[in-house]
PDB file of C-alpha atoms in Angstrom:
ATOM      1  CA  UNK A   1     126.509 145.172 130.733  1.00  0.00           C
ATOM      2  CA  UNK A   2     122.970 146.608 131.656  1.00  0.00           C
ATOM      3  CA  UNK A   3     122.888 147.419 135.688  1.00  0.00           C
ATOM      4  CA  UNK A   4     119.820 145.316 135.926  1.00  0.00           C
ATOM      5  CA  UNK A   5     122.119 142.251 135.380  1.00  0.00           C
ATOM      6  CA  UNK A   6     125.126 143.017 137.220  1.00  0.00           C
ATOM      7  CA  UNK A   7     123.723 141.108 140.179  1.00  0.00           C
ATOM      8  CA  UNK A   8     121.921 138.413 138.217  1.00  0.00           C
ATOM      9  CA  UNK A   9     118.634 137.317 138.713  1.00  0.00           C
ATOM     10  CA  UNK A  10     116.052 134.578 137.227  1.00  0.00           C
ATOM     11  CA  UNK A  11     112.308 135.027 138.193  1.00  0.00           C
ATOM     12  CA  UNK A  12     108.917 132.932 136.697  1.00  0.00           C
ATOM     13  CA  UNK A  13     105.780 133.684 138.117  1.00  0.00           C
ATOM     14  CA  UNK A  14     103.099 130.794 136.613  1.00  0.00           C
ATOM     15  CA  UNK A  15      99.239 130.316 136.927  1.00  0.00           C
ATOM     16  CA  UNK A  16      97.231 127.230 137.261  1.00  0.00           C
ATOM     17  CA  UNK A  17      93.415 126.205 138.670  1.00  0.00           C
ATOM     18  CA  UNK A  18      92.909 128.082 141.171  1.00  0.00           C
ATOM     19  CA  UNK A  19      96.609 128.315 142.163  1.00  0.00           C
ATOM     20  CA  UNK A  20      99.538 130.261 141.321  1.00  0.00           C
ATOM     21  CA  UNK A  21     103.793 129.461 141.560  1.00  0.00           C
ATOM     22  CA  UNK A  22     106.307 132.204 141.769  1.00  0.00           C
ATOM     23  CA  UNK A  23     110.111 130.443 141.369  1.00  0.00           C
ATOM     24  CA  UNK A  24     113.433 132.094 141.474  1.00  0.00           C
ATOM     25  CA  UNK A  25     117.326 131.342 141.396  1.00  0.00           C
ATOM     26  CA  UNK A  26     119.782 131.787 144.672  1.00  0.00           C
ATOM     27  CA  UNK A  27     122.403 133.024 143.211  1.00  0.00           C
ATOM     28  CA  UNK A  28     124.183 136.712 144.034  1.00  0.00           C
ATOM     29  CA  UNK A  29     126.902 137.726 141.781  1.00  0.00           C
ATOM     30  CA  UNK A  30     128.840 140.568 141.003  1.00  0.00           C
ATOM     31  CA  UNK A  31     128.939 140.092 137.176  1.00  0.00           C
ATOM     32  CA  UNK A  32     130.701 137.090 136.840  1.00  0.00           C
ATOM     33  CA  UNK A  33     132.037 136.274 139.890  1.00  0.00           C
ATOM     34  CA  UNK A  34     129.705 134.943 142.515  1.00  0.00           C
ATOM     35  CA  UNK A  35     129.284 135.880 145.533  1.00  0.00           C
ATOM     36  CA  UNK A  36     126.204 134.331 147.741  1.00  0.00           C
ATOM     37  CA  UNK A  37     124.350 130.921 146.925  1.00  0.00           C
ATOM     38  CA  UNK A  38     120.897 132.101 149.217  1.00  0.00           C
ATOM     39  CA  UNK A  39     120.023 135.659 148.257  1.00  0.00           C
ATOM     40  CA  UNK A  40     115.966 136.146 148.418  1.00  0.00           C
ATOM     41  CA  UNK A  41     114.738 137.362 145.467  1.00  0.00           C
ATOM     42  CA  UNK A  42     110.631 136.355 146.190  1.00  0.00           C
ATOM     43  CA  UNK A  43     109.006 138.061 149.128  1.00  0.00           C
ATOM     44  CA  UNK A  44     105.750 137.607 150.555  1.00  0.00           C
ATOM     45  CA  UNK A  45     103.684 140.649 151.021  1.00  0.00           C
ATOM     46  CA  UNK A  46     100.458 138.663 152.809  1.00  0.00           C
ATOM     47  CA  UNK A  47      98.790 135.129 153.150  1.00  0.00           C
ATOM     48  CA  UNK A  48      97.820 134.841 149.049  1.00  0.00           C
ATOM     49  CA  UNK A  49     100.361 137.633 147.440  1.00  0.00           C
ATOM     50  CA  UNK A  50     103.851 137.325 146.653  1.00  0.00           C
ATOM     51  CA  UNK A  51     106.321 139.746 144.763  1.00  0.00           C
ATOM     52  CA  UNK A  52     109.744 138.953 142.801  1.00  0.00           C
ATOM     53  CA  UNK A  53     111.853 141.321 142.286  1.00  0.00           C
ATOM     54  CA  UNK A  54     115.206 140.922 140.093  1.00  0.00           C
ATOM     55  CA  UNK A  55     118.037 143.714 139.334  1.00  0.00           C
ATOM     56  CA  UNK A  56     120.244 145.355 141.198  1.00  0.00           C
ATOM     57  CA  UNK A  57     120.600 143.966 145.216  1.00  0.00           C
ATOM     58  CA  UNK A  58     120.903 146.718 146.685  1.00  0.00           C
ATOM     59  CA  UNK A  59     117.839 148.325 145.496  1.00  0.00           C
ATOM     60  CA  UNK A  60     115.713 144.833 145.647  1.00  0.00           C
ATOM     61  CA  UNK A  61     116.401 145.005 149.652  1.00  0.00           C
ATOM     62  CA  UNK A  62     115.233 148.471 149.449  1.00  0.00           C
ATOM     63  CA  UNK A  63     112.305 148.189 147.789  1.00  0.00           C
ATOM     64  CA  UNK A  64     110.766 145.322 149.944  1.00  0.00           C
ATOM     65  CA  UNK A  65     111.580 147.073 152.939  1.00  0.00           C
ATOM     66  CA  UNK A  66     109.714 149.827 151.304  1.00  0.00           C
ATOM     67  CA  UNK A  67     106.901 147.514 149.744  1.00  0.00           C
ATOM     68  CA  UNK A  68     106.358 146.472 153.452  1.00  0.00           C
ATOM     69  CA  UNK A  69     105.929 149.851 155.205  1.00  0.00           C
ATOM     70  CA  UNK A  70     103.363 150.926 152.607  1.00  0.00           C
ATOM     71  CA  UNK A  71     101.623 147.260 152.837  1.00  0.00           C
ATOM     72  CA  UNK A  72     101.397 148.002 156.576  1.00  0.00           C
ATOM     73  CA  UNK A  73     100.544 151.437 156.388  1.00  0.00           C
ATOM     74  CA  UNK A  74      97.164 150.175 154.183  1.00  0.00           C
ATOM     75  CA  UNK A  75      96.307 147.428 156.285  1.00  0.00           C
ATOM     76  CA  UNK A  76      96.218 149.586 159.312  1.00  0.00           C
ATOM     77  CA  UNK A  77      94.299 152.346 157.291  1.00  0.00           C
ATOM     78  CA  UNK A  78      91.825 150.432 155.785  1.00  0.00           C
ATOM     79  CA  UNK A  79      91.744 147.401 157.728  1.00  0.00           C
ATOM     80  CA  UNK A  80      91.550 144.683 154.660  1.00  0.00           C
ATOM     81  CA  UNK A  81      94.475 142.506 153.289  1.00  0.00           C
ATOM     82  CA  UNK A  82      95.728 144.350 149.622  1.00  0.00           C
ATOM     83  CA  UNK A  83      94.513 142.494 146.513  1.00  0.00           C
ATOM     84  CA  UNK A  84      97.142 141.413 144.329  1.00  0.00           C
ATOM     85  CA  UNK A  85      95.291 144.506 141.739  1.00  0.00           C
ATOM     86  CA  UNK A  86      95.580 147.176 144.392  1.00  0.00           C
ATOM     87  CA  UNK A  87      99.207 145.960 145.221  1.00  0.00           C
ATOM     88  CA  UNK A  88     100.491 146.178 141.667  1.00  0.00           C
ATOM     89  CA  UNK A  89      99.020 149.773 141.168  1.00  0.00           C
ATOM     90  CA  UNK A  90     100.622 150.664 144.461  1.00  0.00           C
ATOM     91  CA  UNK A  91     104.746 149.567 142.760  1.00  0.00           C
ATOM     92  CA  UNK A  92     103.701 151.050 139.840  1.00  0.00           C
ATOM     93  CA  UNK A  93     103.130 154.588 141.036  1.00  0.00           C
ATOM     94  CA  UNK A  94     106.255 153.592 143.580  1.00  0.00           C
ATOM     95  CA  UNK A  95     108.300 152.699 140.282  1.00  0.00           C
ATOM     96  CA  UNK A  96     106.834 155.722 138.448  1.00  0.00           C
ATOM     97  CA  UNK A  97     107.423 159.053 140.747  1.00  0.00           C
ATOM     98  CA  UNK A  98     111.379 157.640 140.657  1.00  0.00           C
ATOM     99  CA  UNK A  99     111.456 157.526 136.998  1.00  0.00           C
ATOM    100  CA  UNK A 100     114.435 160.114 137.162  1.00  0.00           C
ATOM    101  CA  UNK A 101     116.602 158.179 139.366  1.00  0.00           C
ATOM    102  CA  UNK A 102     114.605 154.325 139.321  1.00  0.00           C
ATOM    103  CA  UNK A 103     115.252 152.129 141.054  1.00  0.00           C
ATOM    104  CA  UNK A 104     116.726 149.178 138.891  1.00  0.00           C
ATOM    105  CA  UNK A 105     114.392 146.432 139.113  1.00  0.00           C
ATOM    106  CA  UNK A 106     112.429 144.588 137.408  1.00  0.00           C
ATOM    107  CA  UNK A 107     108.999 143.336 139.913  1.00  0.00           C
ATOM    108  CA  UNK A 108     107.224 139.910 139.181  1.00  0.00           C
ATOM    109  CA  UNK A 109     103.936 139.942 140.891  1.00  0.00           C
ATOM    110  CA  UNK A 110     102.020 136.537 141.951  1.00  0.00           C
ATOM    111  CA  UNK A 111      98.960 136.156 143.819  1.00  0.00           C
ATOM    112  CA  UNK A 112      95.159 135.239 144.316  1.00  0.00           C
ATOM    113  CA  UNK A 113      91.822 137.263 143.845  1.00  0.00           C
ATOM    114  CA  UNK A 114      89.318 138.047 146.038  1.00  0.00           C
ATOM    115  CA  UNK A 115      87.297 135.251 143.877  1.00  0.00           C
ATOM    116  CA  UNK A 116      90.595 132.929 144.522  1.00  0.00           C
ATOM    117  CA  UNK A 117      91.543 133.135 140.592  1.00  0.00           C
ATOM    118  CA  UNK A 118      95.126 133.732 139.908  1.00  0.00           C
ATOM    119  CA  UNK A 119      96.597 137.159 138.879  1.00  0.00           C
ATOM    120  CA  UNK A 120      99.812 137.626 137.252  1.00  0.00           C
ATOM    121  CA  UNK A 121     101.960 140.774 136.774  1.00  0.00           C
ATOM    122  CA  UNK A 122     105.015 142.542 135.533  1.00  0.00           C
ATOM    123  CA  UNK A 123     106.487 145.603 135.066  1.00  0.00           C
ATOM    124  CA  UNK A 124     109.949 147.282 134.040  1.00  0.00           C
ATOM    125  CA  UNK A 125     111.708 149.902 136.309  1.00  0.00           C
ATOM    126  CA  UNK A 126     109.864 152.629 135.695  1.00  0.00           C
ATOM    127  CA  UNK A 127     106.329 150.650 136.477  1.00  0.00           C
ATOM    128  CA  UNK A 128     104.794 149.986 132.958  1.00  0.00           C
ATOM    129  CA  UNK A 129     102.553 147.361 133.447  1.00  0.00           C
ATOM    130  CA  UNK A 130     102.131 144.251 131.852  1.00  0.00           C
ATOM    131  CA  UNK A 131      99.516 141.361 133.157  1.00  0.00           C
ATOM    132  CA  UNK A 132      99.422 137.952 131.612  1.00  0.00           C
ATOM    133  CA  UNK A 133      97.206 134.794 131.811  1.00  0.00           C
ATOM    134  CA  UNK A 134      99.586 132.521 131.386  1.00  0.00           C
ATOM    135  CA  UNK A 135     102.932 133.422 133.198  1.00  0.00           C
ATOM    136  CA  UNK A 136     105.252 136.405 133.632  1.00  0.00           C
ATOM    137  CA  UNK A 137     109.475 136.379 133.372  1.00  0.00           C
ATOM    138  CA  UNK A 138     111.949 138.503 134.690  1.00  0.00           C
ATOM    139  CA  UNK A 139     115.466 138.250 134.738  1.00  0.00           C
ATOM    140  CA  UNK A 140     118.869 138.146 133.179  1.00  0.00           C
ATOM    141  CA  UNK A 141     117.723 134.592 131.293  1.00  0.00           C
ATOM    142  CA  UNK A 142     114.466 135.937 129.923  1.00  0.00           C
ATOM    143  CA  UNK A 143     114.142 134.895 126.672  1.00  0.00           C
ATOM    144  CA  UNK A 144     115.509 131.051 127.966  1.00  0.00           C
ATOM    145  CA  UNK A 145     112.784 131.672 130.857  1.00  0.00           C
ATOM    146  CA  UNK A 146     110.352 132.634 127.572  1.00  0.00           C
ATOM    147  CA  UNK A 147     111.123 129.668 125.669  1.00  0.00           C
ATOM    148  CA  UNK A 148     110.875 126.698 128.290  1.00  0.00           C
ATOM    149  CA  UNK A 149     107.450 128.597 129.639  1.00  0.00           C
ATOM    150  CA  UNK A 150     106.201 128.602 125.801  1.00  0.00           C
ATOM    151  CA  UNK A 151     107.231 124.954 125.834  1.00  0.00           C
ATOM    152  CA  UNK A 152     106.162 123.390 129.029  1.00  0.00           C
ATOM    153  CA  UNK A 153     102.807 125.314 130.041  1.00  0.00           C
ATOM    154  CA  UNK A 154      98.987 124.140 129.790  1.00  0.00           C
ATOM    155  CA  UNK A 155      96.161 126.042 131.421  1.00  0.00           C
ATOM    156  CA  UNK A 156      94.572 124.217 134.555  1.00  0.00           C
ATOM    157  CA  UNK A 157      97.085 122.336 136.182  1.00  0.00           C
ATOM    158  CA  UNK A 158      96.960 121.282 139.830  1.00  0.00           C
ATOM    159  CA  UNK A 159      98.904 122.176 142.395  1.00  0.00           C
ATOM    160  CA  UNK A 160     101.620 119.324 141.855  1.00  0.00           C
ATOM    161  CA  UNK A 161     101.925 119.719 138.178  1.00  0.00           C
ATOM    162  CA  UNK A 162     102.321 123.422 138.360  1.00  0.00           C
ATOM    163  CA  UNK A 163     104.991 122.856 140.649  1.00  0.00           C
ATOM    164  CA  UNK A 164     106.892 120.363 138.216  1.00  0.00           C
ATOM    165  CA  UNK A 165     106.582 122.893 135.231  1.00  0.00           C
ATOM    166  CA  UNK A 166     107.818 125.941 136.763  1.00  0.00           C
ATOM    167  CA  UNK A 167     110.949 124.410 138.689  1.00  0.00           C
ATOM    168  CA  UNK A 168     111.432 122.402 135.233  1.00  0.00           C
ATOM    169  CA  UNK A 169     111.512 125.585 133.254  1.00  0.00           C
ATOM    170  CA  UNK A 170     113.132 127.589 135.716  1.00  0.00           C
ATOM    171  CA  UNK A 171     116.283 125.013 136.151  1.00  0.00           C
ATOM    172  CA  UNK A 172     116.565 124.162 132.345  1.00  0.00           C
ATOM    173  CA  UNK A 173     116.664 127.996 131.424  1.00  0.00           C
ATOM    174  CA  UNK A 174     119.075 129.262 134.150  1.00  0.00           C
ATOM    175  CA  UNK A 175     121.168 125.995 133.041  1.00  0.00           C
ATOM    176  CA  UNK A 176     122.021 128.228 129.857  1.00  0.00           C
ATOM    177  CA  UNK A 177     122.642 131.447 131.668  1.00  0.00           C
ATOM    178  CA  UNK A 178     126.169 132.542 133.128  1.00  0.00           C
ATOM    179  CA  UNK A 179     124.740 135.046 135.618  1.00  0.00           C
ATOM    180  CA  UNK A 180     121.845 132.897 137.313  1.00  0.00           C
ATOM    181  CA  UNK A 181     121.231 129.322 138.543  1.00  0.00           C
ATOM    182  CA  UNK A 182     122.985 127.597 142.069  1.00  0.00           C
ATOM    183  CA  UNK A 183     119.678 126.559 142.778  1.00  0.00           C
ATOM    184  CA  UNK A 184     116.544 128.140 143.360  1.00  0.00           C
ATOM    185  CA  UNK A 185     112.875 128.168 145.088  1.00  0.00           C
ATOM    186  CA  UNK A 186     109.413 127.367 144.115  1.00  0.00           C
ATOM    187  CA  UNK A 187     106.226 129.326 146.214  1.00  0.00           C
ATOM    188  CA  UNK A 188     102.808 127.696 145.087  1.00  0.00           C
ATOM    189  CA  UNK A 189      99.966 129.837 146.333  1.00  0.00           C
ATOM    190  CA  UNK A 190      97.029 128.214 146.928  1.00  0.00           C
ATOM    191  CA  UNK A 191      93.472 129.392 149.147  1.00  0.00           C
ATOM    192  CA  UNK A 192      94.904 126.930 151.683  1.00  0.00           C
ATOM    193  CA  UNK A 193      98.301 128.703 151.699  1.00  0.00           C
ATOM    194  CA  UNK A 194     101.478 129.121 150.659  1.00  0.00           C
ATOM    195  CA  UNK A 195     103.992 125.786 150.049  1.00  0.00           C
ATOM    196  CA  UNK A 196     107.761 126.252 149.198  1.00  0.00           C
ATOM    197  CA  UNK A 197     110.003 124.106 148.030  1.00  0.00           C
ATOM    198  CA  UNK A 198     113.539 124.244 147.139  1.00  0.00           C
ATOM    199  CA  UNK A 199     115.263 122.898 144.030  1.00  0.00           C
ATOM    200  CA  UNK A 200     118.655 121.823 143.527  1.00  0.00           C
ATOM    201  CA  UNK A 201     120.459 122.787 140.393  1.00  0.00           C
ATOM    202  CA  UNK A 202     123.874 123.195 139.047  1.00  0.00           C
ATOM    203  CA  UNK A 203     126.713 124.696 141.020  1.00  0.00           C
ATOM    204  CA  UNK A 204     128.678 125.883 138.314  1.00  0.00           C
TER     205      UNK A 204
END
């Protein structure tokens, strides 16, 4: 078993008109055996930017303490919010001067332009980027995540409908995945603000 799953982790970042969703599970696991039922996984970095990050606990905590302290440190410099562009570059070179000890996660990246148009992101551990239209995965359950996203998406949906897709293909793919599931939580981003929801899914 790969390090990046020994926690377990399921993470869907999603874009519709002029909005974007970021949903992930609850569960904390040590392999197998579970452990916690409400570990964060999705953090918010500022009023239209959120960040996922699945892998190993330990260095998820780590990392958005970290994420934070630079986020701070360049709103106090510069005196501007980050844009979701700026903030990806920023884990990226984080990810990248670690490359010889990483640490072992795997960062989804959700938020809204300066023109309010969604921007998606991932990368893998050592910050190779990879920006999508459409929506990003992350996760133990990726290719599940893959297939109901394939499946369920259409470009432009509201608000509400983006909301139904995501936690749809979110619950039906950890469902079929031994390390992830007990629930999860749906952030939709919007220029209003941010609404989250929780889902209820399989405790087993």
């Amino acid at each position: 078993m790969s390090i990046l799953e020994y926690n377990g982790a399921a993470i869907i970042a999603m874009s519709g008109k002029n909005c974007v969703a970021i949903a992930s599970d609850n569960r904390l696991g040590i392999s197998y055996q579970t452990v916690a039922m409400d570990f964060q996984k999705i953090f918010q970095m500022n009023d239209s930017l959120m960040v996922g990050l699945a892998g190993l606990a330990s260095d998820v905590q780590t990392l958005d303490q970290l994420l934070r302290f630079r986020m701070n440190l360049y709103e106090l410099r510069e005196e501007r919010q980050m844009t979701p562009k700026v903030f990806t570059n920023l884990l990226s070179t984080m990810l990248y001067e670690k490359r010889f000890g990483p640490y072992f996660c795997e960062p989804v990246i959700a938020g809204l332009d300066e023109a309010g148009k969604p921007f998606l992101s991932t990368m893998d551990l050592i910050g190779a980027q990879a920006a999508a239209k459409d929506f990003v995965v992350a996760g133990t359950c990726d290719g599940n995540l893959y297939g109901m996203c394939e499946t369920l998406y259409k470009p432009d949906m509201d608000e509400e409908e983006l909301f139904e897709t995501i936690a749809q293909a979110l619950l039906a793919s950890v469902d079929r995945d031994a390390l992830s599931g007990w629930g999860g939580v749906v952030h939709v981003i919007t220029e209003k603000g941010v609404v989250s929801r929780e889902l209820k899914g399989r405790q087993d």
